[in-house]
Structure formats: C-alpha cells, structure tokens
C-alpha cells in the first residue's frame, strides 16, 4: 500500500497515515453501532433475523483510520479456537441463522489451517446455508491470496467474499490478480466502500472505482456513509454528497457497477438504504417518475379489478 502513496495527503495517504485530528476524541473509542449490545455471546453480533456477524480474529493488517471496530482491532493476541466455542454453540442452537459473516479484524489474516478449521466447523451446522467473509486482504495484502488458500476456501461453497476498496488506485495489478484467483475459485466477490472525505467523495472517482472493480470481477455491494467513529470526524462528509454520487452512477454506467448506498444507523438500527428521489408523484392512478437524466415519465397503475359476484 505504502508504494501507492504519491504525495502526502493523497487518497491513499489519508487512509493509512495517522493525523493529529484523530486525537479529537470525545468519549473514547465508542461502539457507535451498538455491536456489543447486540452480542449474545462473545464474538457474535446477532442483529438481523436470519444472519449473524462472527468476529473470528481481532488481527488486522489494514489499520484503517476510520474503522468502526478500532476498539477491538489490533490486539496481537490470537483468539484460540476454544475461545470461539460459545460462538459456535450459539450458531448451532439458533436455527434461524442461515448466513454467517466472518469478520474481524481480518479473517484472512488467520493461518490457512485456522481458516480451514473455522469453515469446517461452520459447514457442519446444517442450517447455515451461506458463509461469508469480510476481508480487506485482496486490497491491502494481495500476496496472502495463495493457491493453497483458494483451494481451502473453495471446499466451503456457497462462500461469498466482500472486500473493501475505496479508491481506483488501490486496484493494483497484484490486487486484480488476487481477486481473479478468488473468482476462479468460484467465490462471488462484492465490495463494501466507505465514503471518505478527500479520498472518494467525488462522483468521477467513485465511478472509476466501481468500473474498475467490475472489470476485476467484483460486484460493488455497498457504499457506506462513514460511521461516527471517534477520531474519524475529519473523514466524514454529507449525506447529500453520497446521494449525488449514487445519482451520478445510476443510469450513467452499468447497473452492475452501482452499489446500494447505506447508513449503518447509530445505536444498532442496521443498514438503511438511501436513494435519490426518482418518484416525483405517486397516486392510486399513476406514478410520475424522473429518469437518470432528469426527464419525467408517467406510468399508469393497474385499473381497479372488477369483482364478479
Ligand atoms: C452488515 C451486517 C450484516 C449483513 O448485512 P447484509 O445487508 O445482509 O449484508 C449482518 N449483521 C450485522 C451486525 C451487520 O452489521
């Protein structure tokens, strides 16, 4: 990553190099998403009806300056498999959970063997249909994506990986190669991007990022408003800016390159989607719509059904 920095203050520098602004912390490293409140057992956040977040490793190589879990990340102490036991039990007992998101830290910083052990244990739980991994490794440490790792991961399909790129310059040849290896292992790839002031708060930069992701076989999944993380205030920008970016994507480039724009609501409300206003008027008779270029169209509602008695 460091070799991508062209000059101090550029989009890569801003994401990785600490600044004094980070010390403007009001209440310590707060848990603004209330993940700890929604945590029935250690390492599990169960907020939605049918899926759960599983923190498998506090170790992370990225040290994103805006990470929502900074309070947890960075502990060099590896979690022992036995410490995950209560989490595995919780997942076994809760049959409504059909989708588990391995998170951290970065799950792909664990050893091949540990990743294999965790996936094997999860796959032994019959009601878990889908496994997911959230990882910034393809962006940050693409050399970690080895043929051995891919061979392990492909044994646990359906397995999805959501990665994290914030700027088109991050799609280096090495990153694109790593993404190709994961895709060749049959893993559908998504990307979760964070809207960051000075990094990607520009429609042209975001469009280039989304197009390059798509060309690297990654389907953009979410653009997040930056969470209210202590010490990351200088990264935040307005919701209007996010809406402007989505408006500049939808219709203007491949629909496949347009992610959902969401706010992860503080206090544990979960992800809430935001959309520029395309519905001008909605009545029982018709809807008046605005297209991507700003032109207006009408669509008639179905006529009321005639009830035959
Ligand atoms: C983001 C998130 C999920 C997954 O949400 P999807 O919209 O299904 O990707 C699950 N649990 C928690 C706590 C999350 O923050």
mmCIF file of C-alpha atoms and ligand atoms in Angstrom:
data_model
loop_
_atom_site.group_PDB
_atom_site.id
_atom_site.type_symbol
_atom_site.label_atom_id
_atom_site.label_comp_id
_atom_site.label_asym_id
_atom_site.label_seq_id
_atom_site.Cartn_x
_atom_site.Cartn_y
_atom_site.Cartn_z
ATOM 1 C CA UNK A 1 0.000 0.000 0.000
ATOM 2 C CA UNK A 2 2.727 2.400 1.002
ATOM 3 C CA UNK A 3 4.182 2.408 -2.516
ATOM 4 C CA UNK A 4 0.826 3.704 -3.795
ATOM 5 C CA UNK A 5 1.299 6.946 -1.901
ATOM 6 C CA UNK A 6 2.276 9.584 -4.438
ATOM 7 C CA UNK A 7 2.322 12.571 -2.150
ATOM 8 C CA UNK A 8 1.437 13.413 1.455
ATOM 9 C CA UNK A 9 -2.298 13.954 1.813
ATOM 10 C CA UNK A 10 -3.281 11.941 -1.282
ATOM 11 C CA UNK A 11 -6.184 9.458 -1.134
ATOM 12 C CA UNK A 12 -4.000 6.524 -0.076
ATOM 13 C CA UNK A 13 -2.001 8.541 2.466
ATOM 14 C CA UNK A 14 -5.214 9.790 4.100
ATOM 15 C CA UNK A 15 -6.485 6.250 4.647
ATOM 16 C CA UNK A 16 -3.403 4.902 6.368
ATOM 17 C CA UNK A 17 -1.303 7.660 7.873
ATOM 18 C CA UNK A 18 -2.495 8.850 11.289
ATOM 19 C CA UNK A 19 -3.094 12.564 11.799
ATOM 20 C CA UNK A 20 -3.420 14.749 14.874
ATOM 21 C CA UNK A 21 -7.126 15.156 14.032
ATOM 22 C CA UNK A 22 -7.625 11.608 15.265
ATOM 23 C CA UNK A 23 -6.920 12.798 18.772
ATOM 24 C CA UNK A 24 -10.136 14.833 18.699
ATOM 25 C CA UNK A 25 -11.934 12.104 20.556
ATOM 26 C CA UNK A 26 -14.840 12.915 22.817
ATOM 27 C CA UNK A 27 -15.743 9.688 24.592
ATOM 28 C CA UNK A 28 -13.005 7.237 23.878
ATOM 29 C CA UNK A 29 -13.397 4.584 21.194
ATOM 30 C CA UNK A 30 -17.158 4.237 21.348
ATOM 31 C CA UNK A 31 -19.244 1.406 19.963
ATOM 32 C CA UNK A 32 -21.475 3.648 17.842
ATOM 33 C CA UNK A 33 -23.146 0.726 16.043
ATOM 34 C CA UNK A 34 -24.031 -0.929 19.378
ATOM 35 C CA UNK A 35 -22.429 -4.155 18.220
ATOM 36 C CA UNK A 36 -21.597 -5.067 21.793
ATOM 37 C CA UNK A 37 -25.230 -4.565 22.844
ATOM 38 C CA UNK A 38 -26.397 -6.947 20.111
ATOM 39 C CA UNK A 39 -23.832 -9.520 21.160
ATOM 40 C CA UNK A 40 -25.486 -12.526 22.857
ATOM 41 C CA UNK A 41 -22.138 -14.323 23.307
ATOM 42 C CA UNK A 42 -18.569 -13.120 22.781
ATOM 43 C CA UNK A 43 -17.594 -12.637 19.121
ATOM 44 C CA UNK A 44 -21.175 -12.805 17.773
ATOM 45 C CA UNK A 45 -23.337 -9.844 16.758
ATOM 46 C CA UNK A 46 -26.862 -11.012 16.012
ATOM 47 C CA UNK A 47 -28.918 -8.069 14.832
ATOM 48 C CA UNK A 48 -30.891 -9.300 11.840
ATOM 49 C CA UNK A 49 -33.424 -12.161 11.827
ATOM 50 C CA UNK A 50 -31.511 -14.659 9.700
ATOM 51 C CA UNK A 51 -27.827 -13.753 9.756
ATOM 52 C CA UNK A 52 -25.058 -13.075 12.213
ATOM 53 C CA UNK A 53 -21.662 -11.433 12.288
ATOM 54 C CA UNK A 54 -18.873 -13.630 13.649
ATOM 55 C CA UNK A 55 -15.689 -11.873 14.767
ATOM 56 C CA UNK A 56 -13.111 -14.606 14.182
ATOM 57 C CA UNK A 57 -9.943 -12.541 14.511
ATOM 58 C CA UNK A 58 -9.023 -9.217 16.094
ATOM 59 C CA UNK A 59 -5.904 -9.082 13.945
ATOM 60 C CA UNK A 60 -5.985 -6.727 11.003
ATOM 61 C CA UNK A 61 -3.286 -5.530 8.631
ATOM 62 C CA UNK A 62 -5.115 -2.502 7.312
ATOM 63 C CA UNK A 63 -5.405 -0.270 10.376
ATOM 64 C CA UNK A 64 -7.993 1.805 8.545
ATOM 65 C CA UNK A 65 -8.081 5.148 10.272
ATOM 66 C CA UNK A 66 -11.901 5.133 10.112
ATOM 67 C CA UNK A 67 -12.544 1.551 11.268
ATOM 68 C CA UNK A 68 -15.742 1.146 13.229
ATOM 69 C CA UNK A 69 -14.155 -1.641 15.290
ATOM 70 C CA UNK A 70 -10.946 0.152 16.186
ATOM 71 C CA UNK A 71 -11.653 -0.556 19.814
ATOM 72 C CA UNK A 72 -11.323 -4.276 19.070
ATOM 73 C CA UNK A 73 -8.748 -4.394 16.338
ATOM 74 C CA UNK A 74 -5.032 -4.532 16.790
ATOM 75 C CA UNK A 75 -4.886 -6.981 19.657
ATOM 76 C CA UNK A 76 -1.947 -9.131 18.536
ATOM 77 C CA UNK A 77 -3.170 -11.936 20.765
ATOM 78 C CA UNK A 78 -4.682 -14.584 18.528
ATOM 79 C CA UNK A 79 -8.072 -15.910 19.579
ATOM 80 C CA UNK A 80 -7.731 -19.592 20.486
ATOM 81 C CA UNK A 81 -10.183 -21.977 18.858
ATOM 82 C CA UNK A 82 -11.561 -22.830 22.323
ATOM 83 C CA UNK A 83 -12.446 -19.146 22.838
ATOM 84 C CA UNK A 84 -14.763 -19.370 19.829
ATOM 85 C CA UNK A 85 -16.652 -22.319 21.307
ATOM 86 C CA UNK A 86 -19.550 -20.294 22.736
ATOM 87 C CA UNK A 87 -19.946 -18.587 19.364
ATOM 88 C CA UNK A 88 -20.085 -21.918 17.508
ATOM 89 C CA UNK A 89 -22.627 -23.197 20.043
ATOM 90 C CA UNK A 90 -24.776 -20.113 19.590
ATOM 91 C CA UNK A 91 -24.776 -20.606 15.829
ATOM 92 C CA UNK A 92 -25.640 -24.289 16.274
ATOM 93 C CA UNK A 93 -28.535 -23.548 18.594
ATOM 94 C CA UNK A 94 -30.034 -20.756 16.511
ATOM 95 C CA UNK A 95 -31.593 -22.466 13.559
ATOM 96 C CA UNK A 96 -32.986 -19.203 12.217
ATOM 97 C CA UNK A 97 -29.442 -18.157 11.259
ATOM 98 C CA UNK A 98 -28.798 -19.183 7.670
ATOM 99 C CA UNK A 99 -25.975 -16.774 6.800
ATOM 100 C CA UNK A 100 -22.794 -16.160 8.822
ATOM 101 C CA UNK A 101 -20.418 -13.306 8.088
ATOM 102 C CA UNK A 102 -16.884 -13.986 9.276
ATOM 103 C CA UNK A 103 -15.383 -10.656 10.188
ATOM 104 C CA UNK A 104 -12.785 -9.071 12.401
ATOM 105 C CA UNK A 105 -10.138 -7.776 12.222
ATOM 106 C CA UNK A 106 -9.450 -9.646 9.084
ATOM 107 C CA UNK A 107 -10.369 -13.348 8.844
ATOM 108 C CA UNK A 108 -7.909 -13.918 6.001
ATOM 109 C CA UNK A 109 -5.008 -12.944 8.244
ATOM 110 C CA UNK A 110 -5.551 -16.179 10.146
ATOM 111 C CA UNK A 111 -3.456 -19.172 9.147
ATOM 112 C CA UNK A 112 -4.724 -21.453 6.385
ATOM 113 C CA UNK A 113 -5.223 -24.130 8.971
ATOM 114 C CA UNK A 114 -7.303 -21.928 11.262
ATOM 115 C CA UNK A 115 -9.456 -20.722 8.364
ATOM 116 C CA UNK A 116 -9.991 -24.346 7.377
ATOM 117 C CA UNK A 117 -10.925 -25.321 10.949
ATOM 118 C CA UNK A 118 -13.415 -22.476 11.326
ATOM 119 C CA UNK A 119 -15.072 -23.090 7.947
ATOM 120 C CA UNK A 120 -15.235 -26.840 8.590
ATOM 121 C CA UNK A 121 -16.905 -26.260 11.925
ATOM 122 C CA UNK A 122 -19.422 -23.848 10.394
ATOM 123 C CA UNK A 123 -20.170 -26.175 7.482
ATOM 124 C CA UNK A 124 -21.032 -28.923 9.979
ATOM 125 C CA UNK A 125 -24.016 -26.791 11.042
ATOM 126 C CA UNK A 126 -26.781 -27.849 8.643
ATOM 127 C CA UNK A 127 -28.908 -24.681 8.792
ATOM 128 C CA UNK A 128 -26.021 -22.409 7.746
ATOM 129 C CA UNK A 129 -26.696 -22.071 4.033
ATOM 130 C CA UNK A 130 -24.305 -19.272 3.254
ATOM 131 C CA UNK A 131 -20.847 -18.428 4.574
ATOM 132 C CA UNK A 132 -19.396 -15.002 4.006
ATOM 133 C CA UNK A 133 -16.009 -13.481 4.686
ATOM 134 C CA UNK A 134 -15.419 -9.754 5.021
ATOM 135 C CA UNK A 135 -11.783 -9.008 4.216
ATOM 136 C CA UNK A 136 -9.603 -6.181 3.061
ATOM 137 C CA UNK A 137 -6.783 -8.598 2.193
ATOM 138 C CA UNK A 138 -7.302 -8.513 -1.608
ATOM 139 C CA UNK A 139 -6.733 -4.760 -1.411
ATOM 140 C CA UNK A 140 -4.217 -4.496 1.347
ATOM 141 C CA UNK A 141 -2.144 -7.663 1.256
ATOM 142 C CA UNK A 142 -2.949 -9.439 -2.040
ATOM 143 C CA UNK A 143 0.068 -11.762 -1.645
ATOM 144 C CA UNK A 144 -1.893 -13.502 1.121
ATOM 145 C CA UNK A 145 -4.255 -14.886 -1.551
ATOM 146 C CA UNK A 146 -2.344 -18.042 -2.434
ATOM 147 C CA UNK A 147 -3.369 -21.137 -4.422
ATOM 148 C CA UNK A 148 -3.403 -23.021 -1.081
ATOM 149 C CA UNK A 149 -5.823 -20.536 0.489
ATOM 150 C CA UNK A 150 -8.086 -20.642 -2.572
ATOM 151 C CA UNK A 151 -8.078 -24.460 -2.504
ATOM 152 C CA UNK A 152 -9.282 -24.369 1.116
ATOM 153 C CA UNK A 153 -11.958 -21.743 0.583
ATOM 154 C CA UNK A 154 -13.483 -23.469 -2.435
ATOM 155 C CA UNK A 155 -14.335 -26.503 -0.302
ATOM 156 C CA UNK A 156 -16.905 -24.480 1.626
ATOM 157 C CA UNK A 157 -19.269 -23.158 -1.030
ATOM 158 C CA UNK A 158 -21.591 -21.343 -1.112
ATOM 159 C CA UNK A 159 -18.971 -18.925 0.194
ATOM 160 C CA UNK A 160 -19.000 -15.229 -0.612
ATOM 161 C CA UNK A 161 -16.279 -12.649 -0.003
ATOM 162 C CA UNK A 162 -16.957 -8.979 0.449
ATOM 163 C CA UNK A 163 -13.804 -6.988 0.132
ATOM 164 C CA UNK A 164 -13.104 -3.313 0.700
ATOM 165 C CA UNK A 165 -11.627 -0.895 -1.841
ATOM 166 C CA UNK A 166 -12.040 2.862 -1.521
ATOM 167 C CA UNK A 167 -10.072 4.318 -4.410
ATOM 168 C CA UNK A 168 -9.409 3.222 -8.024
ATOM 169 C CA UNK A 169 -5.612 3.418 -7.455
ATOM 170 C CA UNK A 170 -5.970 0.530 -4.975
ATOM 171 C CA UNK A 171 -6.769 -1.834 -7.858
ATOM 172 C CA UNK A 172 -3.117 -2.585 -8.481
ATOM 173 C CA UNK A 173 -2.053 -5.445 -10.769
ATOM 174 C CA UNK A 174 -1.376 -7.526 -7.624
ATOM 175 C CA UNK A 175 -4.850 -6.799 -6.226
ATOM 176 C CA UNK A 176 -6.530 -7.581 -9.543
ATOM 177 C CA UNK A 177 -4.581 -10.848 -9.718
ATOM 178 C CA UNK A 178 -5.666 -11.843 -6.189
ATOM 179 C CA UNK A 179 -9.298 -11.047 -6.998
ATOM 180 C CA UNK A 180 -9.038 -13.171 -10.150
ATOM 181 C CA UNK A 181 -7.734 -16.118 -8.135
ATOM 182 C CA UNK A 182 -10.638 -15.871 -5.692
ATOM 183 C CA UNK A 183 -13.136 -15.558 -8.536
ATOM 184 C CA UNK A 184 -11.547 -18.574 -10.254
ATOM 185 C CA UNK A 185 -12.140 -20.491 -7.017
ATOM 186 C CA UNK A 186 -15.833 -19.827 -7.638
ATOM 187 C CA UNK A 187 -16.203 -17.214 -4.925
ATOM 188 C CA UNK A 188 -18.637 -14.415 -5.767
ATOM 189 C CA UNK A 189 -16.914 -11.162 -4.855
ATOM 190 C CA UNK A 190 -18.510 -7.982 -3.559
ATOM 191 C CA UNK A 191 -17.090 -4.699 -2.362
ATOM 192 C CA UNK A 192 -18.025 -2.521 0.569
ATOM 193 C CA UNK A 193 -16.722 1.006 0.067
ATOM 194 C CA UNK A 194 -16.716 3.760 2.662
ATOM 195 C CA UNK A 195 -17.431 7.306 1.538
ATOM 196 C CA UNK A 196 -14.445 9.302 2.780
ATOM 197 C CA UNK A 197 -13.765 12.998 2.522
ATOM 198 C CA UNK A 198 -10.706 13.750 0.425
ATOM 199 C CA UNK A 199 -10.466 10.098 -0.685
ATOM 200 C CA UNK A 200 -13.502 9.270 -2.795
ATOM 201 C CA UNK A 201 -16.137 11.977 -2.183
ATOM 202 C CA UNK A 202 -16.205 12.733 -5.886
ATOM 203 C CA UNK A 203 -18.580 11.221 -8.481
ATOM 204 C CA UNK A 204 -15.802 10.731 -11.053
ATOM 205 C CA UNK A 205 -13.503 8.958 -8.581
ATOM 206 C CA UNK A 206 -16.345 6.698 -7.412
ATOM 207 C CA UNK A 207 -17.379 5.897 -10.972
ATOM 208 C CA UNK A 208 -13.799 4.939 -11.864
ATOM 209 C CA UNK A 209 -13.600 2.794 -8.717
ATOM 210 C CA UNK A 210 -16.860 0.950 -9.453
ATOM 211 C CA UNK A 211 -15.935 0.361 -13.097
ATOM 212 C CA UNK A 212 -12.506 -0.978 -12.183
ATOM 213 C CA UNK A 213 -13.995 -3.257 -9.543
ATOM 214 C CA UNK A 214 -16.428 -4.674 -12.080
ATOM 215 C CA UNK A 215 -13.566 -5.251 -14.535
ATOM 216 C CA UNK A 216 -11.747 -7.099 -11.722
ATOM 217 C CA UNK A 217 -14.808 -9.412 -11.341
ATOM 218 C CA UNK A 218 -16.078 -7.683 -8.209
ATOM 219 C CA UNK A 219 -19.713 -6.643 -7.952
ATOM 220 C CA UNK A 220 -19.932 -3.407 -5.910
ATOM 221 C CA UNK A 221 -22.240 -4.149 -2.979
ATOM 222 C CA UNK A 222 -22.431 -1.217 -0.561
ATOM 223 C CA UNK A 223 -21.262 2.372 -0.252
ATOM 224 C CA UNK A 224 -21.406 3.259 3.421
ATOM 225 C CA UNK A 225 -21.603 6.638 4.992
ATOM 226 C CA UNK A 226 -18.563 6.805 7.254
ATOM 227 C CA UNK A 227 -19.592 5.594 10.710
ATOM 228 C CA UNK A 228 -19.459 8.004 13.607
ATOM 229 C CA UNK A 229 -16.163 6.651 14.835
ATOM 230 C CA UNK A 230 -14.247 8.502 17.492
ATOM 231 C CA UNK A 231 -11.214 10.107 15.884
ATOM 232 C CA UNK A 232 -12.559 9.828 12.322
ATOM 233 C CA UNK A 233 -14.601 13.023 12.188
ATOM 234 C CA UNK A 234 -12.324 14.546 9.548
ATOM 235 C CA UNK A 235 -13.222 11.700 7.150
ATOM 236 C CA UNK A 236 -16.941 12.364 7.252
ATOM 237 C CA UNK A 237 -18.842 14.112 4.527
ATOM 238 C CA UNK A 238 -22.537 14.875 3.991
ATOM 239 C CA UNK A 239 -25.347 12.507 3.061
ATOM 240 C CA UNK A 240 -26.109 14.842 0.142
ATOM 241 C CA UNK A 241 -22.660 14.064 -1.272
ATOM 242 C CA UNK A 242 -23.417 10.347 -1.148
ATOM 243 C CA UNK A 243 -26.758 10.846 -2.897
ATOM 244 C CA UNK A 244 -25.046 12.965 -5.543
ATOM 245 C CA UNK A 245 -22.604 10.104 -6.161
ATOM 246 C CA UNK A 246 -25.329 7.468 -6.493
ATOM 247 C CA UNK A 247 -27.234 9.762 -8.857
ATOM 248 C CA UNK A 248 -24.038 10.119 -10.923
ATOM 249 C CA UNK A 249 -23.710 6.321 -11.174
ATOM 250 C CA UNK A 250 -27.249 5.014 -11.752
ATOM 251 C CA UNK A 251 -28.057 5.134 -15.451
ATOM 252 C CA UNK A 252 -24.729 6.710 -16.354
ATOM 253 C CA UNK A 253 -22.793 3.441 -16.068
ATOM 254 C CA UNK A 254 -23.524 -0.308 -15.910
ATOM 255 C CA UNK A 255 -26.184 -1.128 -13.360
ATOM 256 C CA UNK A 256 -23.812 -3.858 -12.153
ATOM 257 C CA UNK A 257 -21.406 -1.109 -11.088
ATOM 258 C CA UNK A 258 -23.979 0.627 -8.874
ATOM 259 C CA UNK A 259 -23.913 -0.425 -5.211
ATOM 260 C CA UNK A 260 -26.543 0.286 -2.571
ATOM 261 C CA UNK A 261 -25.845 3.462 -0.625
ATOM 262 C CA UNK A 262 -26.482 2.871 3.079
ATOM 263 C CA UNK A 263 -26.110 4.375 6.502
ATOM 264 C CA UNK A 264 -25.367 1.888 9.255
ATOM 265 C CA UNK A 265 -27.650 3.561 11.763
ATOM 266 C CA UNK A 266 -26.019 4.513 15.058
ATOM 267 C CA UNK A 267 -27.433 2.635 18.031
ATOM 268 C CA UNK A 268 -27.800 -0.668 16.216
ATOM 269 C CA UNK A 269 -30.524 0.225 13.695
ATOM 270 C CA UNK A 270 -28.686 -1.656 10.982
ATOM 271 C CA UNK A 271 -28.117 -0.628 7.398
ATOM 272 C CA UNK A 272 -30.679 1.763 5.987
ATOM 273 C CA UNK A 273 -30.696 2.334 2.201
ATOM 274 C CA UNK A 274 -30.860 5.808 0.705
ATOM 275 C CA UNK A 275 -31.874 6.600 -2.843
ATOM 276 C CA UNK A 276 -32.021 9.842 -4.786
ATOM 277 C CA UNK A 277 -35.651 10.815 -5.410
ATOM 278 C CA UNK A 278 -36.883 9.184 -8.619
ATOM 279 C CA UNK A 279 -40.577 9.163 -7.676
ATOM 280 C CA UNK A 280 -41.949 12.634 -8.390
ATOM 281 C CA UNK A 281 -45.568 11.772 -7.556
ATOM 282 C CA UNK A 282 -47.405 8.605 -6.592
ATOM 283 C CA UNK A 283 -51.202 8.216 -6.628
ATOM 284 C CA UNK A 284 -53.601 5.258 -6.993
ATOM 285 C CA UNK A 285 -53.873 6.117 -10.682
ATOM 286 C CA UNK A 286 -50.311 6.732 -11.728
ATOM 287 C CA UNK A 287 -46.734 7.330 -10.776
ATOM 288 C CA UNK A 288 -44.716 10.218 -12.145
ATOM 289 C CA UNK A 289 -41.059 9.264 -12.472
ATOM 290 C CA UNK A 290 -37.813 11.066 -13.096
ATOM 291 C CA UNK A 291 -35.211 9.150 -15.105
ATOM 292 C CA UNK A 292 -31.446 9.263 -14.575
ATOM 293 C CA UNK A 293 -31.052 12.229 -16.928
ATOM 294 C CA UNK A 294 -33.799 14.236 -15.243
ATOM 295 C CA UNK A 295 -36.639 13.706 -17.753
ATOM 296 C CA UNK A 296 -40.131 12.981 -16.472
ATOM 297 C CA UNK A 297 -42.243 9.912 -17.364
ATOM 298 C CA UNK A 298 -45.673 8.595 -16.362
ATOM 299 C CA UNK A 299 -46.652 5.028 -15.595
ATOM 300 C CA UNK A 300 -50.325 4.109 -15.086
ATOM 301 C CA UNK A 301 -51.357 1.949 -12.158
ATOM 302 C CA UNK A 302 -53.499 -1.109 -12.935
ATOM 303 C CA UNK A 303 -57.202 -0.375 -13.316
ATOM 304 C CA UNK A 304 -59.200 -1.496 -10.323
ATOM 305 C CA UNK A 305 -60.183 -5.131 -10.659
ATOM 306 C CA UNK A 306 -63.876 -5.727 -11.418
ATOM 307 C CA UNK A 307 -65.261 -8.108 -8.847
ATOM 308 C CA UNK A 308 -67.600 -10.664 -10.396
ATOM 309 C CA UNK A 309 -70.101 -11.828 -7.815
HETATM 310 C C1 LIG B 1 -23.822 -5.609 7.764
HETATM 311 C C2 LIG B 1 -24.240 -6.553 8.770
HETATM 312 C C3 LIG B 1 -24.805 -7.785 8.402
HETATM 313 C C4 LIG B 1 -25.010 -8.186 6.961
HETATM 314 O O1 LIG B 1 -25.954 -7.362 6.339
HETATM 315 P P1 LIG B 1 -26.324 -7.611 4.796
HETATM 316 O O2 LIG B 1 -27.175 -6.430 4.438
HETATM 317 O O3 LIG B 1 -27.047 -8.912 4.743
HETATM 318 O O4 LIG B 1 -25.033 -7.647 4.024
HETATM 319 C C5 LIG B 1 -25.195 -8.627 9.411
HETATM 320 N N1 LIG B 1 -25.041 -8.303 10.708
HETATM 321 C C6 LIG B 1 -24.530 -7.121 11.089
HETATM 322 C C7 LIG B 1 -24.413 -6.805 12.539
HETATM 323 C C8 LIG B 1 -24.101 -6.210 10.128
HETATM 324 O O5 LIG B 1 -23.567 -5.044 10.507
#
